[in-house]
Protein backbone atom coordinates (compact mmCIF):
# COMPACT_ATOMS: atom_id res chain seq x y z
CA UNK A 1 0.00 0.00 0.00
CA UNK A 2 1.26 3.50 -0.85
CA UNK A 3 2.38 5.41 2.27
CA UNK A 4 0.52 8.67 2.81
CA UNK A 5 1.97 12.02 3.87
CA UNK A 6 0.64 15.59 3.79
CA UNK A 7 1.30 19.22 4.60
CA UNK A 8 -1.35 20.86 6.75
CA UNK A 9 -1.94 24.59 7.13
CA UNK A 10 -4.33 27.49 6.56
CA UNK A 11 -3.98 28.81 3.90
CA UNK A 12 -2.29 25.95 2.07
CA UNK A 13 -3.05 26.30 -1.66
CA UNK A 14 0.26 28.12 -2.25
CA UNK A 15 2.37 25.35 -0.68
CA UNK A 16 5.25 23.99 -2.74
CA UNK A 17 5.71 21.03 -0.37
CA UNK A 18 3.65 18.50 -2.41
CA UNK A 19 5.85 19.16 -5.45
CA UNK A 20 9.06 19.02 -3.43
CA UNK A 21 8.16 15.70 -1.78
CA UNK A 22 6.92 14.19 -5.05
CA UNK A 23 10.31 15.04 -6.56
CA UNK A 24 12.14 13.50 -3.56
CA UNK A 25 10.00 10.34 -3.84
CA UNK A 26 10.71 9.96 -7.58
CA UNK A 27 14.40 10.55 -7.05
CA UNK A 28 14.72 7.93 -4.28
CA UNK A 29 12.20 5.48 -5.81
CA UNK A 30 9.98 5.65 -2.70
CA UNK A 31 6.32 4.75 -3.08
CA UNK A 32 4.44 7.54 -1.34
CA UNK A 33 1.57 9.94 -1.77
CA UNK A 34 1.93 13.53 -0.44
CA UNK A 35 -0.83 16.10 -0.58
CA UNK A 36 -1.91 19.42 0.92
CA UNK A 37 -4.64 19.56 3.58
CA UNK A 38 -6.47 22.77 4.45
CA UNK A 39 -7.53 22.58 8.10
CA UNK A 40 -10.09 24.98 9.57
CA UNK A 41 -8.45 27.39 12.02
CA UNK A 42 -10.24 25.64 14.90
CA UNK A 43 -9.87 22.15 13.45
CA UNK A 44 -6.18 21.25 13.44
CA UNK A 45 -6.27 18.31 15.90
CA UNK A 46 -9.38 16.83 14.26
CA UNK A 47 -7.81 17.04 10.79
CA UNK A 48 -4.65 15.31 12.03
CA UNK A 49 -6.69 12.57 13.73
CA UNK A 50 -8.64 11.99 10.53
CA UNK A 51 -5.43 11.74 8.51
CA UNK A 52 -3.92 9.26 10.99
CA UNK A 53 -7.12 7.18 10.94
CA UNK A 54 -6.92 7.00 7.14
CA UNK A 55 -3.41 5.51 7.35
CA UNK A 56 -1.29 8.69 7.26
CA UNK A 57 2.37 8.17 8.22
CA UNK A 58 3.58 11.75 8.62
CA UNK A 59 2.77 15.43 8.15
CA UNK A 60 4.47 18.74 7.63
CA UNK A 61 2.85 21.55 9.59
CA UNK A 62 2.86 25.17 8.51
CA UNK A 63 1.29 28.50 9.50
CA UNK A 64 -0.57 28.84 11.85
CA UNK A 65 -0.41 25.40 13.44
CA UNK A 66 3.22 24.88 14.52
CA UNK A 67 2.48 25.55 18.20
CA UNK A 68 -0.62 23.36 18.17
CA UNK A 69 1.43 20.61 16.57
CA UNK A 70 3.93 20.91 19.42
CA UNK A 71 1.11 20.52 21.94
CA UNK A 72 -0.38 17.57 20.05
CA UNK A 73 2.84 15.52 19.86
CA UNK A 74 3.33 12.79 22.48
CA UNK A 75 7.14 13.01 22.16
CA UNK A 76 9.53 15.64 20.77
CA UNK A 77 13.00 15.57 19.29
CA UNK A 78 15.54 17.72 21.15
CA UNK A 79 15.48 20.35 18.40
CA UNK A 80 11.67 20.57 18.52
CA UNK A 81 11.82 20.86 22.30
CA UNK A 82 14.26 23.78 21.96
CA UNK A 83 12.19 25.45 19.24
CA UNK A 84 8.92 25.06 21.16
CA UNK A 85 7.29 24.48 17.78
CA UNK A 86 6.82 21.51 15.45
CA UNK A 87 6.87 21.49 11.65
CA UNK A 88 7.09 17.70 11.17
CA UNK A 89 4.92 14.95 12.65
CA UNK A 90 5.65 11.25 12.41
CA UNK A 91 2.96 8.73 13.31
CA UNK A 92 4.32 5.45 14.60
CA UNK A 93 2.83 2.69 16.73
CA UNK A 94 -0.06 4.84 17.93
CA UNK A 95 2.27 7.65 19.00
CA UNK A 96 2.91 11.11 17.53
CA UNK A 97 6.55 12.24 17.31
CA UNK A 98 7.07 16.01 16.83
CA UNK A 99 10.21 17.33 15.13
CA UNK A 100 11.35 20.73 13.88
CA UNK A 101 13.48 20.72 10.74
CA UNK A 102 13.42 24.48 9.99
CA UNK A 103 16.74 25.22 11.69
CA UNK A 104 18.54 22.28 10.11
CA UNK A 105 17.10 23.42 6.77
CA UNK A 106 18.47 26.95 7.22
CA UNK A 107 21.91 25.71 8.26
CA UNK A 108 22.06 23.21 5.37
CA UNK A 109 21.08 25.93 2.89
CA UNK A 110 23.70 28.37 4.19
CA UNK A 111 26.52 25.83 4.36
CA UNK A 112 25.87 23.59 1.35
CA UNK A 113 23.93 25.62 -1.21
CA UNK A 114 25.21 29.12 -0.56
CA UNK A 115 28.68 28.22 0.70
CA UNK A 116 28.39 30.62 3.63
CA UNK A 117 30.46 29.47 6.63
CA UNK A 118 28.97 30.00 10.09
CA UNK A 119 31.78 28.81 12.37
CA UNK A 120 33.77 31.72 13.74
CA UNK A 121 31.50 34.31 12.14
CA UNK A 122 29.40 37.08 13.70
CA UNK A 123 25.73 36.25 13.12
CA UNK A 124 22.77 38.60 13.43
CA UNK A 125 19.25 37.13 13.60
CA UNK A 126 16.42 39.62 13.08
CA UNK A 127 13.07 38.66 14.64
CA UNK A 128 11.93 36.83 17.75
CA UNK A 129 8.93 34.87 16.52
CA UNK A 130 8.56 31.15 15.90
CA UNK A 131 10.96 31.07 12.95
CA UNK A 132 13.74 32.84 14.90
CA UNK A 133 13.28 30.60 17.92
CA UNK A 134 13.50 27.48 15.78
CA UNK A 135 16.88 28.34 14.28
CA UNK A 136 18.78 29.56 17.37
CA UNK A 137 20.02 26.18 18.60
CA UNK A 138 21.06 24.89 15.15
CA UNK A 139 22.94 28.19 14.57
CA UNK A 140 24.69 28.01 17.97
CA UNK A 141 25.63 24.39 17.19
CA UNK A 142 27.75 25.74 14.30
CA UNK A 143 30.09 27.52 16.79
CA UNK A 144 29.74 31.09 15.49
CA UNK A 145 31.92 33.81 17.05
CA UNK A 146 28.68 35.35 18.28
CA UNK A 147 24.93 35.24 17.72
CA UNK A 148 22.91 38.42 18.28
CA UNK A 149 19.12 38.40 18.21
CA UNK A 150 17.50 41.76 17.50
CA UNK A 151 13.79 42.40 17.38
CA UNK A 152 11.44 45.35 16.85
CA UNK A 153 9.98 44.54 20.29
CA UNK A 154 13.24 44.24 22.23
CA UNK A 155 11.69 42.42 25.20
CA UNK A 156 10.89 39.41 22.98
CA UNK A 157 14.56 39.19 21.94
CA UNK A 158 15.53 39.27 25.62
CA UNK A 159 13.09 36.42 26.33
CA UNK A 160 14.82 34.32 23.69
CA UNK A 161 18.25 35.13 25.14
CA UNK A 162 17.05 33.97 28.56
CA UNK A 163 15.41 30.84 27.13
CA UNK A 164 18.67 29.79 25.45
CA UNK A 165 21.02 30.80 28.29
CA UNK A 166 23.60 28.07 28.73
CA UNK A 167 23.48 26.99 25.09
CA UNK A 168 26.07 29.48 23.82
CA UNK A 169 27.06 33.10 23.34
CA UNK A 170 23.72 34.80 22.61
CA UNK A 171 23.09 38.56 22.85
CA UNK A 172 19.74 40.34 22.59
CA UNK A 173 19.30 43.91 21.39
CA UNK A 174 16.75 46.39 20.09
CA UNK A 175 17.24 47.39 16.44
CA UNK A 176 18.63 50.84 17.37
CA UNK A 177 21.21 49.28 19.70
CA UNK A 178 22.85 47.54 16.71
CA UNK A 179 24.33 50.84 15.49
CA UNK A 180 28.12 50.70 15.22
CA UNK A 181 28.35 46.89 15.08
CA UNK A 182 29.25 44.75 12.05
CA UNK A 183 28.15 41.24 11.14
CA UNK A 184 29.27 38.55 8.68
CA UNK A 185 25.82 36.98 8.27
CA UNK A 186 22.49 38.77 8.75
CA UNK A 187 19.39 36.55 8.74
CA UNK A 188 15.92 38.06 8.45
CA UNK A 189 13.43 35.94 10.41
CA UNK A 190 10.86 38.72 10.69
CA UNK A 191 7.67 38.70 8.66
CA UNK A 192 8.25 42.33 7.59
CA UNK A 193 8.73 41.30 3.95
CA UNK A 194 5.14 39.96 3.95
CA UNK A 195 3.99 43.55 4.40
CA UNK A 196 6.41 44.79 1.74
CA UNK A 197 8.76 46.33 4.33
CA UNK A 198 12.32 45.80 5.53
CA UNK A 199 13.07 45.75 9.27
CA UNK A 200 14.21 49.22 10.38
CA UNK A 201 17.81 48.34 11.26
CA UNK A 202 20.58 50.98 11.36
CA UNK A 203 22.89 51.32 8.32
CA UNK A 204 26.47 50.04 8.37
CA UNK A 205 25.85 46.57 9.83
CA UNK A 206 27.19 44.60 6.86
CA UNK A 207 30.87 43.67 7.11
CA UNK A 208 32.76 43.45 3.79
CA UNK A 209 31.83 40.20 2.03
CA UNK A 210 28.91 39.57 4.39
CA UNK A 211 25.81 37.53 3.55
CA UNK A 212 22.21 38.76 3.84
CA UNK A 213 19.66 35.94 4.10
CA UNK A 214 15.87 36.39 4.05
CA UNK A 215 13.73 33.44 5.19
CA UNK A 216 11.05 34.82 2.88
CA UNK A 217 11.29 34.10 -0.83
CA UNK A 218 9.60 35.24 -3.98
CA UNK A 219 10.25 36.68 -7.42
CA UNK A 220 13.11 39.16 -7.39
CA UNK A 221 14.60 40.67 -4.25
CA UNK A 222 12.54 40.86 -1.07
CA UNK A 223 12.43 44.33 0.58
CA UNK A 224 15.02 43.12 3.14
CA UNK A 225 17.39 41.88 0.44
CA UNK A 226 16.97 45.07 -1.61
CA UNK A 227 17.87 47.12 1.48
CA UNK A 228 20.82 44.81 2.25
CA UNK A 229 22.13 45.24 -1.29
CA UNK A 230 21.89 49.02 -0.97
CA UNK A 231 23.79 48.81 2.35
CA UNK A 232 26.67 46.83 0.87
CA UNK A 233 25.96 43.17 1.71
CA UNK A 234 28.29 41.04 -0.40
CA UNK A 235 25.94 38.13 -1.01
CA UNK A 236 22.13 37.89 -1.07
CA UNK A 237 20.00 34.76 -0.59
CA UNK A 238 16.31 34.11 -0.03
CA UNK A 239 14.57 31.30 1.88
CA UNK A 240 13.68 29.01 -1.03
CA UNK A 241 16.67 26.80 -0.22
CA UNK A 242 15.61 26.63 3.44
CA UNK A 243 12.19 25.43 2.33
CA UNK A 244 13.67 22.64 0.21
CA UNK A 245 16.25 21.67 2.86
CA UNK A 246 13.73 21.51 5.72
CA UNK A 247 11.60 19.27 3.49
CA UNK A 248 14.62 17.01 2.91
CA UNK A 249 15.17 16.75 6.70
CA UNK A 250 11.50 15.73 7.13
CA UNK A 251 11.86 13.16 4.34
CA UNK A 252 14.92 11.76 6.11
CA UNK A 253 12.99 11.43 9.40
CA UNK A 254 10.13 9.62 7.68
CA UNK A 255 11.94 7.49 5.11
CA UNK A 256 15.53 7.15 6.35
CA UNK A 257 16.89 8.63 3.10
CA UNK A 258 18.20 12.19 2.60
CA UNK A 259 17.28 13.27 -0.93
CA UNK A 260 19.56 15.25 -3.22
CA UNK A 261 18.08 18.73 -2.89
CA UNK A 262 20.08 20.43 -5.66
CA UNK A 263 17.97 19.48 -8.71
CA UNK A 264 14.73 20.24 -6.85
CA UNK A 265 15.98 23.63 -5.69
CA UNK A 266 17.30 24.44 -9.16
CA UNK A 267 13.91 23.67 -10.72
CA UNK A 268 11.94 25.80 -8.22
CA UNK A 269 14.43 28.66 -8.42
CA UNK A 270 14.25 28.56 -12.21
CA UNK A 271 10.47 28.89 -12.10
CA UNK A 272 10.52 31.76 -9.59
CA UNK A 273 12.99 33.73 -11.61
CA UNK A 274 11.08 33.22 -14.88
CA UNK A 275 8.31 35.67 -15.75
P1 LIG B 1 5.91 35.33 13.78
O1 LIG B 1 4.60 35.96 13.51
O2 LIG B 1 6.03 34.31 14.87
O3 LIG B 1 6.99 36.49 14.13
C1 LIG B 1 7.07 37.64 13.34
C2 LIG B 1 8.34 38.42 13.66
O4 LIG B 1 8.47 39.45 12.69
C3 LIG B 1 8.36 39.10 15.03
O5 LIG B 1 9.67 39.09 15.53
C4 LIG B 1 7.92 40.53 14.69
O6 LIG B 1 8.41 41.51 15.58
C5 LIG B 1 8.60 40.71 13.36
N1 LIG B 1 8.01 41.74 12.50
C6 LIG B 1 6.81 41.71 11.89
N2 LIG B 1 6.65 42.82 11.13
C7 LIG B 1 7.78 43.56 11.27
C8 LIG B 1 8.22 44.81 10.74
N3 LIG B 1 7.46 45.53 9.90
N4 LIG B 1 9.45 45.25 11.08
C9 LIG B 1 10.23 44.53 11.90
N5 LIG B 1 9.87 43.35 12.45
C10 LIG B 1 8.66 42.86 12.13
O7 LIG B 1 6.39 34.73 12.37
P2 LIG B 1 7.37 33.50 12.12
O8 LIG B 1 8.53 33.65 13.04
O9 LIG B 1 6.63 32.23 12.14
O10 LIG B 1 7.83 33.72 10.59
C11 LIG B 1 8.73 34.76 10.21
C12 LIG B 1 9.04 34.65 8.72
O11 LIG B 1 9.83 33.52 8.42
C13 LIG B 1 7.79 34.56 7.85
O12 LIG B 1 7.95 35.47 6.79
C14 LIG B 1 7.84 33.11 7.34
O13 LIG B 1 7.23 33.00 6.06
C15 LIG B 1 9.32 32.84 7.28
N6 LIG B 1 9.66 31.38 7.35
C16 LIG B 1 10.29 30.79 6.26
C17 LIG B 1 10.61 29.44 6.28
C18 LIG B 1 11.28 28.81 5.07
O14 LIG B 1 11.35 27.57 5.00
N7 LIG B 1 11.81 29.58 4.15
C19 LIG B 1 10.31 28.58 7.46
C20 LIG B 1 9.69 29.31 8.56
C21 LIG B 1 9.36 30.65 8.48
P3 LIG B 1 7.58 41.94 16.91
O15 LIG B 1 7.92 40.92 17.96
O16 LIG B 1 8.09 43.29 17.23
O17 LIG B 1 6.12 41.93 16.51
CSV table of C-alpha atoms and ligand atoms in Angstrom, one decimal:
chain,number,residue,atom,x,y,z
A,1,UNK,CA,0.0,0.0,0.0
A,2,UNK,CA,1.3,3.5,-0.8
A,3,UNK,CA,2.4,5.4,2.3
A,4,UNK,CA,0.5,8.7,2.8
A,5,UNK,CA,2.0,12.0,3.9
A,6,UNK,CA,0.6,15.6,3.8
A,7,UNK,CA,1.3,19.2,4.6
A,8,UNK,CA,-1.3,20.9,6.8
A,9,UNK,CA,-1.9,24.6,7.1
A,10,UNK,CA,-4.3,27.5,6.6
A,11,UNK,CA,-4.0,28.8,3.9
A,12,UNK,CA,-2.3,25.9,2.1
A,13,UNK,CA,-3.0,26.3,-1.7
A,14,UNK,CA,0.3,28.1,-2.3
A,15,UNK,CA,2.4,25.3,-0.7
A,16,UNK,CA,5.3,24.0,-2.7
A,17,UNK,CA,5.7,21.0,-0.4
A,18,UNK,CA,3.7,18.5,-2.4
A,19,UNK,CA,5.9,19.2,-5.4
A,20,UNK,CA,9.1,19.0,-3.4
A,21,UNK,CA,8.2,15.7,-1.8
A,22,UNK,CA,6.9,14.2,-5.0
A,23,UNK,CA,10.3,15.0,-6.6
A,24,UNK,CA,12.1,13.5,-3.6
A,25,UNK,CA,10.0,10.3,-3.8
A,26,UNK,CA,10.7,10.0,-7.6
A,27,UNK,CA,14.4,10.5,-7.1
A,28,UNK,CA,14.7,7.9,-4.3
A,29,UNK,CA,12.2,5.5,-5.8
A,30,UNK,CA,10.0,5.6,-2.7
A,31,UNK,CA,6.3,4.7,-3.1
A,32,UNK,CA,4.4,7.5,-1.3
A,33,UNK,CA,1.6,9.9,-1.8
A,34,UNK,CA,1.9,13.5,-0.4
A,35,UNK,CA,-0.8,16.1,-0.6
A,36,UNK,CA,-1.9,19.4,0.9
A,37,UNK,CA,-4.6,19.6,3.6
A,38,UNK,CA,-6.5,22.8,4.4
A,39,UNK,CA,-7.5,22.6,8.1
A,40,UNK,CA,-10.1,25.0,9.6
A,41,UNK,CA,-8.4,27.4,12.0
A,42,UNK,CA,-10.2,25.6,14.9
A,43,UNK,CA,-9.9,22.2,13.5
A,44,UNK,CA,-6.2,21.2,13.4
A,45,UNK,CA,-6.3,18.3,15.9
A,46,UNK,CA,-9.4,16.8,14.3
A,47,UNK,CA,-7.8,17.0,10.8
A,48,UNK,CA,-4.6,15.3,12.0
A,49,UNK,CA,-6.7,12.6,13.7
A,50,UNK,CA,-8.6,12.0,10.5
A,51,UNK,CA,-5.4,11.7,8.5
A,52,UNK,CA,-3.9,9.3,11.0
A,53,UNK,CA,-7.1,7.2,10.9
A,54,UNK,CA,-6.9,7.0,7.1
A,55,UNK,CA,-3.4,5.5,7.3
A,56,UNK,CA,-1.3,8.7,7.3
A,57,UNK,CA,2.4,8.2,8.2
A,58,UNK,CA,3.6,11.7,8.6
A,59,UNK,CA,2.8,15.4,8.2
A,60,UNK,CA,4.5,18.7,7.6
A,61,UNK,CA,2.9,21.6,9.6
A,62,UNK,CA,2.9,25.2,8.5
A,63,UNK,CA,1.3,28.5,9.5
A,64,UNK,CA,-0.6,28.8,11.8
A,65,UNK,CA,-0.4,25.4,13.4
A,66,UNK,CA,3.2,24.9,14.5
A,67,UNK,CA,2.5,25.6,18.2
A,68,UNK,CA,-0.6,23.4,18.2
A,69,UNK,CA,1.4,20.6,16.6
A,70,UNK,CA,3.9,20.9,19.4
A,71,UNK,CA,1.1,20.5,21.9
A,72,UNK,CA,-0.4,17.6,20.0
A,73,UNK,CA,2.8,15.5,19.9
A,74,UNK,CA,3.3,12.8,22.5
A,75,UNK,CA,7.1,13.0,22.2
A,76,UNK,CA,9.5,15.6,20.8
A,77,UNK,CA,13.0,15.6,19.3
A,78,UNK,CA,15.5,17.7,21.1
A,79,UNK,CA,15.5,20.4,18.4
A,80,UNK,CA,11.7,20.6,18.5
A,81,UNK,CA,11.8,20.9,22.3
A,82,UNK,CA,14.3,23.8,22.0
A,83,UNK,CA,12.2,25.5,19.2
A,84,UNK,CA,8.9,25.1,21.2
A,85,UNK,CA,7.3,24.5,17.8
A,86,UNK,CA,6.8,21.5,15.5
A,87,UNK,CA,6.9,21.5,11.6
A,88,UNK,CA,7.1,17.7,11.2
A,89,UNK,CA,4.9,14.9,12.7
A,90,UNK,CA,5.6,11.2,12.4
A,91,UNK,CA,3.0,8.7,13.3
A,92,UNK,CA,4.3,5.4,14.6
A,93,UNK,CA,2.8,2.7,16.7
A,94,UNK,CA,-0.1,4.8,17.9
A,95,UNK,CA,2.3,7.7,19.0
A,96,UNK,CA,2.9,11.1,17.5
A,97,UNK,CA,6.5,12.2,17.3
A,98,UNK,CA,7.1,16.0,16.8
A,99,UNK,CA,10.2,17.3,15.1
A,100,UNK,CA,11.4,20.7,13.9
A,101,UNK,CA,13.5,20.7,10.7
A,102,UNK,CA,13.4,24.5,10.0
A,103,UNK,CA,16.7,25.2,11.7
A,104,UNK,CA,18.5,22.3,10.1
A,105,UNK,CA,17.1,23.4,6.8
A,106,UNK,CA,18.5,26.9,7.2
A,107,UNK,CA,21.9,25.7,8.3
A,108,UNK,CA,22.1,23.2,5.4
A,109,UNK,CA,21.1,25.9,2.9
A,110,UNK,CA,23.7,28.4,4.2
A,111,UNK,CA,26.5,25.8,4.4
A,112,UNK,CA,25.9,23.6,1.3
A,113,UNK,CA,23.9,25.6,-1.2
A,114,UNK,CA,25.2,29.1,-0.6
A,115,UNK,CA,28.7,28.2,0.7
A,116,UNK,CA,28.4,30.6,3.6
A,117,UNK,CA,30.5,29.5,6.6
A,118,UNK,CA,29.0,30.0,10.1
A,119,UNK,CA,31.8,28.8,12.4
A,120,UNK,CA,33.8,31.7,13.7
A,121,UNK,CA,31.5,34.3,12.1
A,122,UNK,CA,29.4,37.1,13.7
A,123,UNK,CA,25.7,36.2,13.1
A,124,UNK,CA,22.8,38.6,13.4
A,125,UNK,CA,19.3,37.1,13.6
A,126,UNK,CA,16.4,39.6,13.1
A,127,UNK,CA,13.1,38.7,14.6
A,128,UNK,CA,11.9,36.8,17.8
A,129,UNK,CA,8.9,34.9,16.5
A,130,UNK,CA,8.6,31.2,15.9
A,131,UNK,CA,11.0,31.1,13.0
A,132,UNK,CA,13.7,32.8,14.9
A,133,UNK,CA,13.3,30.6,17.9
A,134,UNK,CA,13.5,27.5,15.8
A,135,UNK,CA,16.9,28.3,14.3
A,136,UNK,CA,18.8,29.6,17.4
A,137,UNK,CA,20.0,26.2,18.6
A,138,UNK,CA,21.1,24.9,15.1
A,139,UNK,CA,22.9,28.2,14.6
A,140,UNK,CA,24.7,28.0,18.0
A,141,UNK,CA,25.6,24.4,17.2
A,142,UNK,CA,27.8,25.7,14.3
A,143,UNK,CA,30.1,27.5,16.8
A,144,UNK,CA,29.7,31.1,15.5
A,145,UNK,CA,31.9,33.8,17.1
A,146,UNK,CA,28.7,35.3,18.3
A,147,UNK,CA,24.9,35.2,17.7
A,148,UNK,CA,22.9,38.4,18.3
A,149,UNK,CA,19.1,38.4,18.2
A,150,UNK,CA,17.5,41.8,17.5
A,151,UNK,CA,13.8,42.4,17.4
A,152,UNK,CA,11.4,45.3,16.9
A,153,UNK,CA,10.0,44.5,20.3
A,154,UNK,CA,13.2,44.2,22.2
A,155,UNK,CA,11.7,42.4,25.2
A,156,UNK,CA,10.9,39.4,23.0
A,157,UNK,CA,14.6,39.2,21.9
A,158,UNK,CA,15.5,39.3,25.6
A,159,UNK,CA,13.1,36.4,26.3
A,160,UNK,CA,14.8,34.3,23.7
A,161,UNK,CA,18.2,35.1,25.1
A,162,UNK,CA,17.1,34.0,28.6
A,163,UNK,CA,15.4,30.8,27.1
A,164,UNK,CA,18.7,29.8,25.5
A,165,UNK,CA,21.0,30.8,28.3
A,166,UNK,CA,23.6,28.1,28.7
A,167,UNK,CA,23.5,27.0,25.1
A,168,UNK,CA,26.1,29.5,23.8
A,169,UNK,CA,27.1,33.1,23.3
A,170,UNK,CA,23.7,34.8,22.6
A,171,UNK,CA,23.1,38.6,22.9
A,172,UNK,CA,19.7,40.3,22.6
A,173,UNK,CA,19.3,43.9,21.4
A,174,UNK,CA,16.7,46.4,20.1
A,175,UNK,CA,17.2,47.4,16.4
A,176,UNK,CA,18.6,50.8,17.4
A,177,UNK,CA,21.2,49.3,19.7
A,178,UNK,CA,22.8,47.5,16.7
A,179,UNK,CA,24.3,50.8,15.5
A,180,UNK,CA,28.1,50.7,15.2
A,181,UNK,CA,28.4,46.9,15.1
A,182,UNK,CA,29.2,44.7,12.0
A,183,UNK,CA,28.2,41.2,11.1
A,184,UNK,CA,29.3,38.6,8.7
A,185,UNK,CA,25.8,37.0,8.3
A,186,UNK,CA,22.5,38.8,8.8
A,187,UNK,CA,19.4,36.5,8.7
A,188,UNK,CA,15.9,38.1,8.5
A,189,UNK,CA,13.4,35.9,10.4
A,190,UNK,CA,10.9,38.7,10.7
A,191,UNK,CA,7.7,38.7,8.7
A,192,UNK,CA,8.2,42.3,7.6
A,193,UNK,CA,8.7,41.3,3.9
A,194,UNK,CA,5.1,40.0,4.0
A,195,UNK,CA,4.0,43.5,4.4
A,196,UNK,CA,6.4,44.8,1.7
A,197,UNK,CA,8.8,46.3,4.3
A,198,UNK,CA,12.3,45.8,5.5
A,199,UNK,CA,13.1,45.8,9.3
A,200,UNK,CA,14.2,49.2,10.4
A,201,UNK,CA,17.8,48.3,11.3
A,202,UNK,CA,20.6,51.0,11.4
A,203,UNK,CA,22.9,51.3,8.3
A,204,UNK,CA,26.5,50.0,8.4
A,205,UNK,CA,25.8,46.6,9.8
A,206,UNK,CA,27.2,44.6,6.9
A,207,UNK,CA,30.9,43.7,7.1
A,208,UNK,CA,32.8,43.4,3.8
A,209,UNK,CA,31.8,40.2,2.0
A,210,UNK,CA,28.9,39.6,4.4
A,211,UNK,CA,25.8,37.5,3.6
A,212,UNK,CA,22.2,38.8,3.8
A,213,UNK,CA,19.7,35.9,4.1
A,214,UNK,CA,15.9,36.4,4.0
A,215,UNK,CA,13.7,33.4,5.2
A,216,UNK,CA,11.0,34.8,2.9
A,217,UNK,CA,11.3,34.1,-0.8
A,218,UNK,CA,9.6,35.2,-4.0
A,219,UNK,CA,10.3,36.7,-7.4
A,220,UNK,CA,13.1,39.2,-7.4
A,221,UNK,CA,14.6,40.7,-4.2
A,222,UNK,CA,12.5,40.9,-1.1
A,223,UNK,CA,12.4,44.3,0.6
A,224,UNK,CA,15.0,43.1,3.1
A,225,UNK,CA,17.4,41.9,0.4
A,226,UNK,CA,17.0,45.1,-1.6
A,227,UNK,CA,17.9,47.1,1.5
A,228,UNK,CA,20.8,44.8,2.2
A,229,UNK,CA,22.1,45.2,-1.3
A,230,UNK,CA,21.9,49.0,-1.0
A,231,UNK,CA,23.8,48.8,2.4
A,232,UNK,CA,26.7,46.8,0.9
A,233,UNK,CA,26.0,43.2,1.7
A,234,UNK,CA,28.3,41.0,-0.4
A,235,UNK,CA,25.9,38.1,-1.0
A,236,UNK,CA,22.1,37.9,-1.1
A,237,UNK,CA,20.0,34.8,-0.6
A,238,UNK,CA,16.3,34.1,0.0
A,239,UNK,CA,14.6,31.3,1.9
A,240,UNK,CA,13.7,29.0,-1.0
A,241,UNK,CA,16.7,26.8,-0.2
A,242,UNK,CA,15.6,26.6,3.4
A,243,UNK,CA,12.2,25.4,2.3
A,244,UNK,CA,13.7,22.6,0.2
A,245,UNK,CA,16.3,21.7,2.9
A,246,UNK,CA,13.7,21.5,5.7
A,247,UNK,CA,11.6,19.3,3.5
A,248,UNK,CA,14.6,17.0,2.9
A,249,UNK,CA,15.2,16.8,6.7
A,250,UNK,CA,11.5,15.7,7.1
A,251,UNK,CA,11.9,13.2,4.3
A,252,UNK,CA,14.9,11.8,6.1
A,253,UNK,CA,13.0,11.4,9.4
A,254,UNK,CA,10.1,9.6,7.7
A,255,UNK,CA,11.9,7.5,5.1
A,256,UNK,CA,15.5,7.1,6.3
A,257,UNK,CA,16.9,8.6,3.1
A,258,UNK,CA,18.2,12.2,2.6
A,259,UNK,CA,17.3,13.3,-0.9
A,260,UNK,CA,19.6,15.2,-3.2
A,261,UNK,CA,18.1,18.7,-2.9
A,262,UNK,CA,20.1,20.4,-5.7
A,263,UNK,CA,18.0,19.5,-8.7
A,264,UNK,CA,14.7,20.2,-6.8
A,265,UNK,CA,16.0,23.6,-5.7
A,266,UNK,CA,17.3,24.4,-9.2
A,267,UNK,CA,13.9,23.7,-10.7
A,268,UNK,CA,11.9,25.8,-8.2
A,269,UNK,CA,14.4,28.7,-8.4
A,270,UNK,CA,14.2,28.6,-12.2
A,271,UNK,CA,10.5,28.9,-12.1
A,272,UNK,CA,10.5,31.8,-9.6
A,273,UNK,CA,13.0,33.7,-11.6
A,274,UNK,CA,11.1,33.2,-14.9
A,275,UNK,CA,8.3,35.7,-15.7
B,1,LIG,P1,5.9,35.3,13.8
B,1,LIG,O1,4.6,36.0,13.5
B,1,LIG,O2,6.0,34.3,14.9
B,1,LIG,O3,7.0,36.5,14.1
B,1,LIG,C1,7.1,37.6,13.3
B,1,LIG,C2,8.3,38.4,13.7
B,1,LIG,O4,8.5,39.5,12.7
B,1,LIG,C3,8.4,39.1,15.0
B,1,LIG,O5,9.7,39.1,15.5
B,1,LIG,C4,7.9,40.5,14.7
B,1,LIG,O6,8.4,41.5,15.6
B,1,LIG,C5,8.6,40.7,13.4
B,1,LIG,N1,8.0,41.7,12.5
B,1,LIG,C6,6.8,41.7,11.9
B,1,LIG,N2,6.6,42.8,11.1
B,1,LIG,C7,7.8,43.6,11.3
B,1,LIG,C8,8.2,44.8,10.7
B,1,LIG,N3,7.5,45.5,9.9
B,1,LIG,N4,9.5,45.3,11.1
B,1,LIG,C9,10.2,44.5,11.9
B,1,LIG,N5,9.9,43.4,12.5
B,1,LIG,C10,8.7,42.9,12.1
B,1,LIG,O7,6.4,34.7,12.4
B,1,LIG,P2,7.4,33.5,12.1
B,1,LIG,O8,8.5,33.7,13.0
B,1,LIG,O9,6.6,32.2,12.1
B,1,LIG,O10,7.8,33.7,10.6
B,1,LIG,C11,8.7,34.8,10.2
B,1,LIG,C12,9.0,34.7,8.7
B,1,LIG,O11,9.8,33.5,8.4
B,1,LIG,C13,7.8,34.6,7.8
B,1,LIG,O12,7.9,35.5,6.8
B,1,LIG,C14,7.8,33.1,7.3
B,1,LIG,O13,7.2,33.0,6.1
B,1,LIG,C15,9.3,32.8,7.3
B,1,LIG,N6,9.7,31.4,7.3
B,1,LIG,C16,10.3,30.8,6.3
B,1,LIG,C17,10.6,29.4,6.3
B,1,LIG,C18,11.3,28.8,5.1
B,1,LIG,O14,11.3,27.6,5.0
B,1,LIG,N7,11.8,29.6,4.2
B,1,LIG,C19,10.3,28.6,7.5
B,1,LIG,C20,9.7,29.3,8.6
B,1,LIG,C21,9.4,30.7,8.5
B,1,LIG,P3,7.6,41.9,16.9
B,1,LIG,O15,7.9,40.9,18.0
B,1,LIG,O16,8.1,43.3,17.2
B,1,LIG,O17,6.1,41.9,16.5
